[in-house]
Amino acid sequence: MQTQNQQLLQQITERDDYNIKLVLEGVRARQLWNSLLMEKRVVEREIQQSNVSLDFYNIKSARLSDQKHLLDVTRASDQARESLDALQSKIERSQMTLLELQIETERER
């Protein structure tokens, strides 16, 4: 009977050891899971911040592109205005010359 009790006690001890081992493995697995979950959240936050930065730089790039286009249009407009002013001066001079020629022609008649 005592031998049987010792065997049963040995089996209980082995089962207890196995159960403790399982509990410890479960705790380690949960800790690893929590650690991986936290790491995932950190990576997701970094990706979100990167996307915000990318959006900001895309907006800034578009704004710079718009400003460059506006500058190009302004320069072209200034050149066109200068050309128009030069042509208007030329027209005025031509009109004056024409008027002078008409007056001279009238005098000769």
GROMACS .gro file of N, CA and C in nm:
model
  327
    1MET      N    1   0.081  -0.118   0.000
    1MET     CA    2   0.000   0.000   0.000
    1MET      C    3   0.086   0.125   0.000
    2GLN      N    4   0.191   0.117   0.080
    2GLN     CA    5   0.279   0.232   0.086
    2GLN      C    6   0.347   0.254  -0.048
    3THR      N    7   0.384   0.149  -0.115
    3THR     CA    8   0.446   0.160  -0.247
    3THR      C    9   0.347   0.220  -0.345
    4GLN      N   10   0.223   0.175  -0.334
    4GLN     CA   11   0.121   0.230  -0.424
    4GLN      C   12   0.101   0.379  -0.395
    5ASN      N   13   0.099   0.416  -0.268
    5ASN     CA   14   0.085   0.557  -0.231
    5ASN      C   15   0.203   0.638  -0.284
    6GLN      N   16   0.320   0.581  -0.272
    6GLN     CA   17   0.439   0.651  -0.323
    6GLN      C   18   0.431   0.669  -0.474
    7GLN      N   19   0.383   0.567  -0.542
    7GLN     CA   20   0.368   0.577  -0.688
    7GLN      C   21   0.265   0.684  -0.724
    8LEU      N   22   0.153   0.683  -0.651
    8LEU     CA   23   0.050   0.785  -0.677
    8LEU      C   24   0.103   0.924  -0.646
    9LEU      N   25   0.176   0.936  -0.538
    9LEU     CA   26   0.236   1.064  -0.503
    9LEU      C   27   0.335   1.108  -0.610
   10GLN      N   28   0.411   1.013  -0.662
   10GLN     CA   29   0.506   1.043  -0.769
   10GLN      C   30   0.430   1.090  -0.894
   11GLN      N   31   0.321   1.023  -0.928
   11GLN     CA   32   0.242   1.063  -1.044
   11GLN      C   33   0.183   1.203  -1.025
   12ILE      N   34   0.134   1.230  -0.904
   12ILE     CA   35   0.078   1.363  -0.875
   12ILE      C   36   0.187   1.469  -0.888
   13THR      N   37   0.304   1.440  -0.837
   13THR     CA   38   0.417   1.533  -0.845
   13THR      C   39   0.454   1.558  -0.990
   14GLU      N   40   0.460   1.451  -1.069
   14GLU     CA   41   0.493   1.466  -1.212
   14GLU      C   42   0.387   1.549  -1.284
   15ARG      N   43   0.260   1.523  -1.253
   15ARG     CA   44   0.151   1.601  -1.315
   15ARG      C   45   0.158   1.747  -1.273
   16ASP      N   46   0.186   1.769  -1.144
   16ASP     CA   47   0.200   1.906  -1.096
   16ASP      C   48   0.315   1.977  -1.169
   17ASP      N   49   0.427   1.907  -1.182
   17ASP     CA   50   0.541   1.965  -1.254
   17ASP      C   51   0.502   1.997  -1.399
   18TYR      N   52   0.431   1.904  -1.462
   18TYR     CA   53   0.388   1.924  -1.601
   18TYR      C   54   0.290   2.042  -1.611
   19ASN      N   55   0.196   2.049  -1.515
   19ASN     CA   56   0.099   2.160  -1.514
   19ASN      C   57   0.170   2.293  -1.492
   20ILE      N   58   0.268   2.296  -1.403
   20ILE     CA   59   0.345   2.419  -1.381
   20ILE      C   60   0.418   2.458  -1.509
   21LYS      N   61   0.475   2.357  -1.576
   21LYS     CA   62   0.545   2.383  -1.702
   21LYS      C   63   0.448   2.442  -1.805
   22LEU      N   64   0.327   2.385  -1.814
   22LEU     CA   65   0.226   2.436  -1.908
   22LEU      C   66   0.185   2.579  -1.873
   23VAL      N   67   0.166   2.606  -1.744
   23VAL     CA   68   0.128   2.741  -1.702
   23VAL      C   69   0.239   2.840  -1.738
   24LEU      N   70   0.364   2.802  -1.711
   24LEU     CA   71   0.477   2.890  -1.744
   24LEU      C   72   0.486   2.915  -1.895
   25GLU      N   73   0.465   2.810  -1.973
   25GLU     CA   74   0.466   2.827  -2.119
   25GLU      C   75   0.353   2.920  -2.163
   26GLY      N   76   0.236   2.906  -2.100
   26GLY     CA   77   0.123   2.995  -2.132
   26GLY      C   78   0.154   3.140  -2.098
   27VAL      N   79   0.218   3.160  -1.982
   27VAL     CA   80   0.256   3.296  -1.942
   27VAL      C   81   0.356   3.354  -2.040
   28ARG      N   82   0.456   3.275  -2.076
   28ARG     CA   83   0.557   3.321  -2.174
   28ARG      C   84   0.492   3.352  -2.309
   29ALA      N   85   0.400   3.266  -2.350
   29ALA     CA   86   0.331   3.287  -2.478
   29ALA      C   87   0.250   3.417  -2.474
   30ARG      N   88   0.179   3.442  -2.362
   30ARG     CA   89   0.102   3.566  -2.347
   30ARG      C   90   0.194   3.687  -2.346
   31GLN      N   91   0.307   3.676  -2.276
   31GLN     CA   92   0.402   3.787  -2.273
   31GLN      C   93   0.456   3.815  -2.413
   32LEU      N   94   0.489   3.709  -2.486
   32LEU     CA   95   0.538   3.726  -2.623
   32LEU      C   96   0.430   3.787  -2.710
   33TRP      N   97   0.307   3.740  -2.695
   33TRP     CA   98   0.194   3.794  -2.772
   33TRP      C   99   0.176   3.943  -2.743
   34ASN      N  100   0.178   3.978  -2.614
   34ASN     CA  101   0.163   4.119  -2.577
   34ASN      C  102   0.278   4.204  -2.632
   35SER      N  103   0.398   4.149  -2.626
   35SER     CA  104   0.514   4.221  -2.679
   35SER      C  105   0.501   4.243  -2.829
   36LEU      N  106   0.460   4.139  -2.900
   36LEU     CA  107   0.441   4.151  -3.045
   36LEU      C  108   0.328   4.248  -3.078
   37LEU      N  109   0.223   4.245  -2.998
   37LEU     CA  110   0.111   4.337  -3.019
   37LEU      C  111   0.156   4.482  -3.000
   38MET      N  112   0.235   4.507  -2.897
   38MET     CA  113   0.287   4.642  -2.874
   38MET      C  114   0.378   4.685  -2.989
   39GLU      N  115   0.462   4.593  -3.034
   39GLU     CA  116   0.551   4.624  -3.147
   39GLU      C  117   0.470   4.654  -3.273
   40LYS      N  118   0.364   4.578  -3.294
   40LYS     CA  119   0.276   4.602  -3.409
   40LYS      C  120   0.215   4.741  -3.400
   41ARG      N  121   0.169   4.779  -3.282
   41ARG     CA  122   0.108   4.912  -3.264
   41ARG      C  123   0.210   5.022  -3.290
   42VAL      N  124   0.333   5.001  -3.244
   42VAL     CA  125   0.439   5.100  -3.268
   42VAL      C  126   0.464   5.115  -3.418
   43VAL      N  127   0.473   5.002  -3.487
   43VAL     CA  128   0.497   5.006  -3.632
   43VAL      C  129   0.380   5.073  -3.703
   44GLU      N  130   0.258   5.041  -3.662
   44GLU     CA  131   0.140   5.104  -3.723
   44GLU      C  132   0.142   5.255  -3.701
   45ARG      N  133   0.181   5.298  -3.581
   45ARG     CA  134   0.189   5.441  -3.551
   45ARG      C  135   0.297   5.506  -3.638
   46GLU      N  136   0.411   5.439  -3.654
   46GLU     CA  137   0.518   5.492  -3.739
   46GLU      C  138   0.471   5.503  -3.885
   47ILE      N  139   0.398   5.402  -3.931
   47ILE     CA  140   0.345   5.407  -4.068
   47ILE      C  141   0.247   5.522  -4.082
   48GLN      N  142   0.162   5.540  -3.982
   48GLN     CA  143   0.065   5.650  -3.987
   48GLN      C  144   0.137   5.784  -3.990
   49GLN      N  145   0.241   5.799  -3.909
   49GLN     CA  146   0.317   5.924  -3.908
   49GLN      C  147   0.387   5.944  -4.042
   50SER      N  148   0.438   5.837  -4.100
   50SER     CA  149   0.503   5.846  -4.231
   50SER      C  150   0.403   5.888  -4.338
   51ASN      N  151   0.282   5.834  -4.330
   51ASN     CA  152   0.178   5.872  -4.427
   51ASN      C  153   0.139   6.019  -4.412
   52VAL      N  154   0.132   6.066  -4.288
   52VAL     CA  155   0.101   6.208  -4.265
   52VAL      C  156   0.213   6.294  -4.324
   53SER      N  157   0.338   6.254  -4.300
   53SER     CA  158   0.451   6.329  -4.356
   53SER      C  159   0.447   6.326  -4.508
   54LEU      N  160   0.417   6.210  -4.565
   54LEU     CA  161   0.409   6.198  -4.711
   54LEU      C  162   0.301   6.289  -4.766
   55ASP      N  163   0.184   6.291  -4.701
   55ASP     CA  164   0.076   6.380  -4.745
   55ASP      C  165   0.121   6.526  -4.737
   56PHE      N  166   0.188   6.561  -4.628
   56PHE     CA  167   0.236   6.699  -4.612
   56PHE      C  168   0.333   6.735  -4.725
   57TYR      N  169   0.428   6.646  -4.754
   57TYR     CA  170   0.526   6.676  -4.859
   57TYR      C  171   0.461   6.677  -4.997
   58ASN      N  172   0.361   6.594  -5.018
   58ASN     CA  173   0.288   6.599  -5.146
   58ASN      C  174   0.216   6.732  -5.162
   59ILE      N  175   0.154   6.779  -5.054
   59ILE     CA  176   0.085   6.908  -5.059
   59ILE      C  177   0.186   7.020  -5.082
   60LYS      N  178   0.298   7.012  -5.011
   60LYS     CA  179   0.402   7.114  -5.026
   60LYS      C  180   0.457   7.113  -5.168
   61SER      N  181   0.478   6.994  -5.223
   61SER     CA  182   0.528   6.982  -5.360
   61SER      C  183   0.429   7.042  -5.459
   62ALA      N  184   0.302   7.013  -5.439
   62ALA     CA  185   0.199   7.068  -5.529
   62ALA      C  186   0.196   7.220  -5.518
   63ARG      N  187   0.210   7.270  -5.396
   63ARG     CA  188   0.211   7.415  -5.376
   63ARG      C  189   0.331   7.479  -5.445
   64LEU      N  190   0.447   7.416  -5.431
   64LEU     CA  191   0.566   7.468  -5.499
   64LEU      C  192   0.549   7.464  -5.650
   65SER      N  193   0.489   7.358  -5.699
   65SER     CA  194   0.463   7.347  -5.842
   65SER      C  195   0.368   7.457  -5.888
   66ASP      N  196   0.264   7.482  -5.808
   66ASP     CA  197   0.170   7.591  -5.841
   66ASP      C  198   0.241   7.726  -5.839
   67GLN      N  199   0.328   7.746  -5.741
   67GLN     CA  200   0.400   7.873  -5.733
   67GLN      C  201   0.493   7.890  -5.853
   68LYS      N  202   0.559   7.782  -5.895
   68LYS     CA  203   0.647   7.789  -6.012
   68LYS      C  204   0.565   7.822  -6.136
   69HIS      N  205   0.450   7.756  -6.150
   69HIS     CA  206   0.363   7.783  -6.264
   69HIS      C  207   0.317   7.928  -6.263
   70LEU      N  208   0.279   7.979  -6.147
   70LEU     CA  209   0.236   8.118  -6.135
   70LEU      C  210   0.350   8.212  -6.172
   71LEU      N  211   0.471   8.180  -6.128
   71LEU     CA  212   0.587   8.263  -6.163
   71LEU      C  213   0.610   8.262  -6.313
   72ASP      N  214   0.601   8.145  -6.376
   72ASP     CA  215   0.617   8.135  -6.521
   72ASP      C  216   0.510   8.217  -6.593
   73VAL      N  217   0.387   8.207  -6.547
   73VAL     CA  218   0.277   8.281  -6.610
   73VAL      C  219   0.298   8.431  -6.590
   74THR      N  220   0.342   8.470  -6.471
   74THR     CA  221   0.368   8.612  -6.443
   74THR      C  222   0.478   8.665  -6.535
   75ARG      N  223   0.584   8.588  -6.552
   75ARG     CA  224   0.693   8.631  -6.641
   75ARG      C  225   0.643   8.644  -6.785
   76ALA      N  226   0.566   8.546  -6.829
   76ALA     CA  227   0.512   8.551  -6.966
   76ALA      C  228   0.419   8.671  -6.981
   77SER      N  229   0.340   8.698  -6.879
   77SER     CA  230   0.249   8.813  -6.882
   77SER      C  231   0.328   8.944  -6.888
   78ASP      N  232   0.434   8.952  -6.809
   78ASP     CA  233   0.519   9.072  -6.812
   78ASP      C  234   0.581   9.091  -6.949
   79GLN      N  235   0.629   8.983  -7.009
   79GLN     CA  236   0.689   8.992  -7.143
   79GLN      C  237   0.584   9.035  -7.245
   80ALA      N  238   0.464   8.980  -7.234
   80ALA     CA  239   0.358   9.017  -7.328
   80ALA      C  240   0.321   9.164  -7.310
   81ARG      N  241   0.316   9.209  -7.185
   81ARG     CA  242   0.284   9.350  -7.157
   81ARG      C  243   0.392   9.442  -7.216
   82GLU      N  244   0.519   9.402  -7.198
   82GLU     CA  245   0.629   9.482  -7.254
   82GLU      C  246   0.620   9.486  -7.406
   83SER      N  247   0.590   9.371  -7.467
   83SER     CA  248   0.575   9.367  -7.613
   83SER      C  249   0.459   9.455  -7.657
   84LEU      N  250   0.349   9.449  -7.584
   84LEU     CA  251   0.232   9.531  -7.616
   84LEU      C  252   0.266   9.679  -7.604
   85ASP      N  253   0.338   9.716  -7.498
   85ASP     CA  254   0.377   9.856  -7.481
   85ASP      C  255   0.467   9.901  -7.597
   86ALA      N  256   0.561   9.815  -7.635
   86ALA     CA  257   0.651   9.849  -7.746
   86ALA      C  258   0.572   9.865  -7.875
   87LEU      N  259   0.478   9.774  -7.899
   87LEU     CA  260   0.397   9.783  -8.021
   87LEU      C  261   0.308   9.907  -8.019
   88GLN      N  262   0.253   9.940  -7.903
   88GLN     CA  263   0.170  10.061  -7.895
   88GLN      C  264   0.253  10.186  -7.923
   89SER      N  265   0.375  10.189  -7.872
   89SER     CA  266   0.464  10.302  -7.901
   89SER      C  267   0.494  10.309  -8.050
   90LYS      N  268   0.520  10.193  -8.109
   90LYS     CA  269   0.549  10.188  -8.252
   90LYS      C  270   0.428  10.236  -8.332
   91ILE      N  271   0.308  10.193  -8.291
   91ILE     CA  272   0.185  10.236  -8.359
   91ILE      C  273   0.168  10.386  -8.347
   92GLU      N  274   0.192  10.440  -8.228
   92GLU     CA  275   0.179  10.585  -8.208
   92GLU      C  276   0.278  10.660  -8.297
   93ARG      N  277   0.400  10.612  -8.305
   93ARG     CA  278   0.500  10.677  -8.391
   93ARG      C  279   0.458  10.668  -8.538
   94SER      N  280   0.407  10.551  -8.576
   94SER     CA  281   0.363  10.534  -8.715
   94SER      C  282   0.245  10.626  -8.745
   95GLN      N  283   0.154  10.640  -8.649
   95GLN     CA  284   0.040  10.730  -8.669
   95GLN      C  285   0.087  10.875  -8.683
   96MET      N  286   0.185  10.912  -8.602
   96MET     CA  287   0.239  11.048  -8.611
   96MET      C  288   0.306  11.069  -8.746
   97THR      N  289   0.383  10.969  -8.790
   97THR     CA  290   0.449  10.979  -8.920
   97THR      C  291   0.345  10.989  -9.030
   98LEU      N  292   0.240  10.908  -9.022
   98LEU     CA  293   0.133  10.911  -9.121
   98LEU      C  294   0.065  11.048  -9.122
   99LEU      N  295   0.038  11.100  -9.005
   99LEU     CA  296  -0.026  11.231  -8.994
   99LEU      C  297   0.063  11.339  -9.055
  100GLU      N  298   0.191  11.332  -9.025
  100GLU     CA  299   0.285  11.429  -9.083
  100GLU      C  300   0.288  11.419  -9.235
  101LEU      N  301   0.288  11.295  -9.285
  101LEU     CA  302   0.289  11.275  -9.430
  101LEU      C  303   0.160  11.326  -9.492
  102GLN      N  304   0.048  11.306  -9.425
  102GLN     CA  305  -0.080  11.355  -9.477
  102GLN      C  306  -0.081  11.508  -9.481
  103ILE      N  307  -0.027  11.570  -9.376
  103ILE     CA  308  -0.021  11.716  -9.372
  103ILE      C  309   0.070  11.767  -9.484
  104GLU      N  310   0.181  11.702  -9.501
  104GLU     CA  311   0.275  11.743  -9.606
  104GLU      C  312   0.213  11.726  -9.744
  105THR      N  313   0.139  11.616  -9.762
  105THR     CA  314   0.072  11.592  -9.890
  105THR      C  315  -0.034  11.699  -9.914
  106GLU      N  316  -0.105  11.738  -9.812
  106GLU     CA  317  -0.208  11.842  -9.825
  106GLU      C  318  -0.145  11.976  -9.860
  107ARG      N  319  -0.031  12.007  -9.808
  107ARG     CA  320   0.037  12.133  -9.836
  107ARG      C  321   0.082  12.136  -9.981
  108GLU      N  322   0.125  12.021 -10.031
  108GLU     CA  323   0.176  12.016 -10.167
  108GLU      C  324   0.064  12.029 -10.268
  109ARG      N  325  -0.054  12.009 -10.235
  109ARG     CA  326  -0.167  12.017 -10.329
  109ARG      C  327  -0.203  12.156 -10.350
   0.00000   0.00000   0.00000
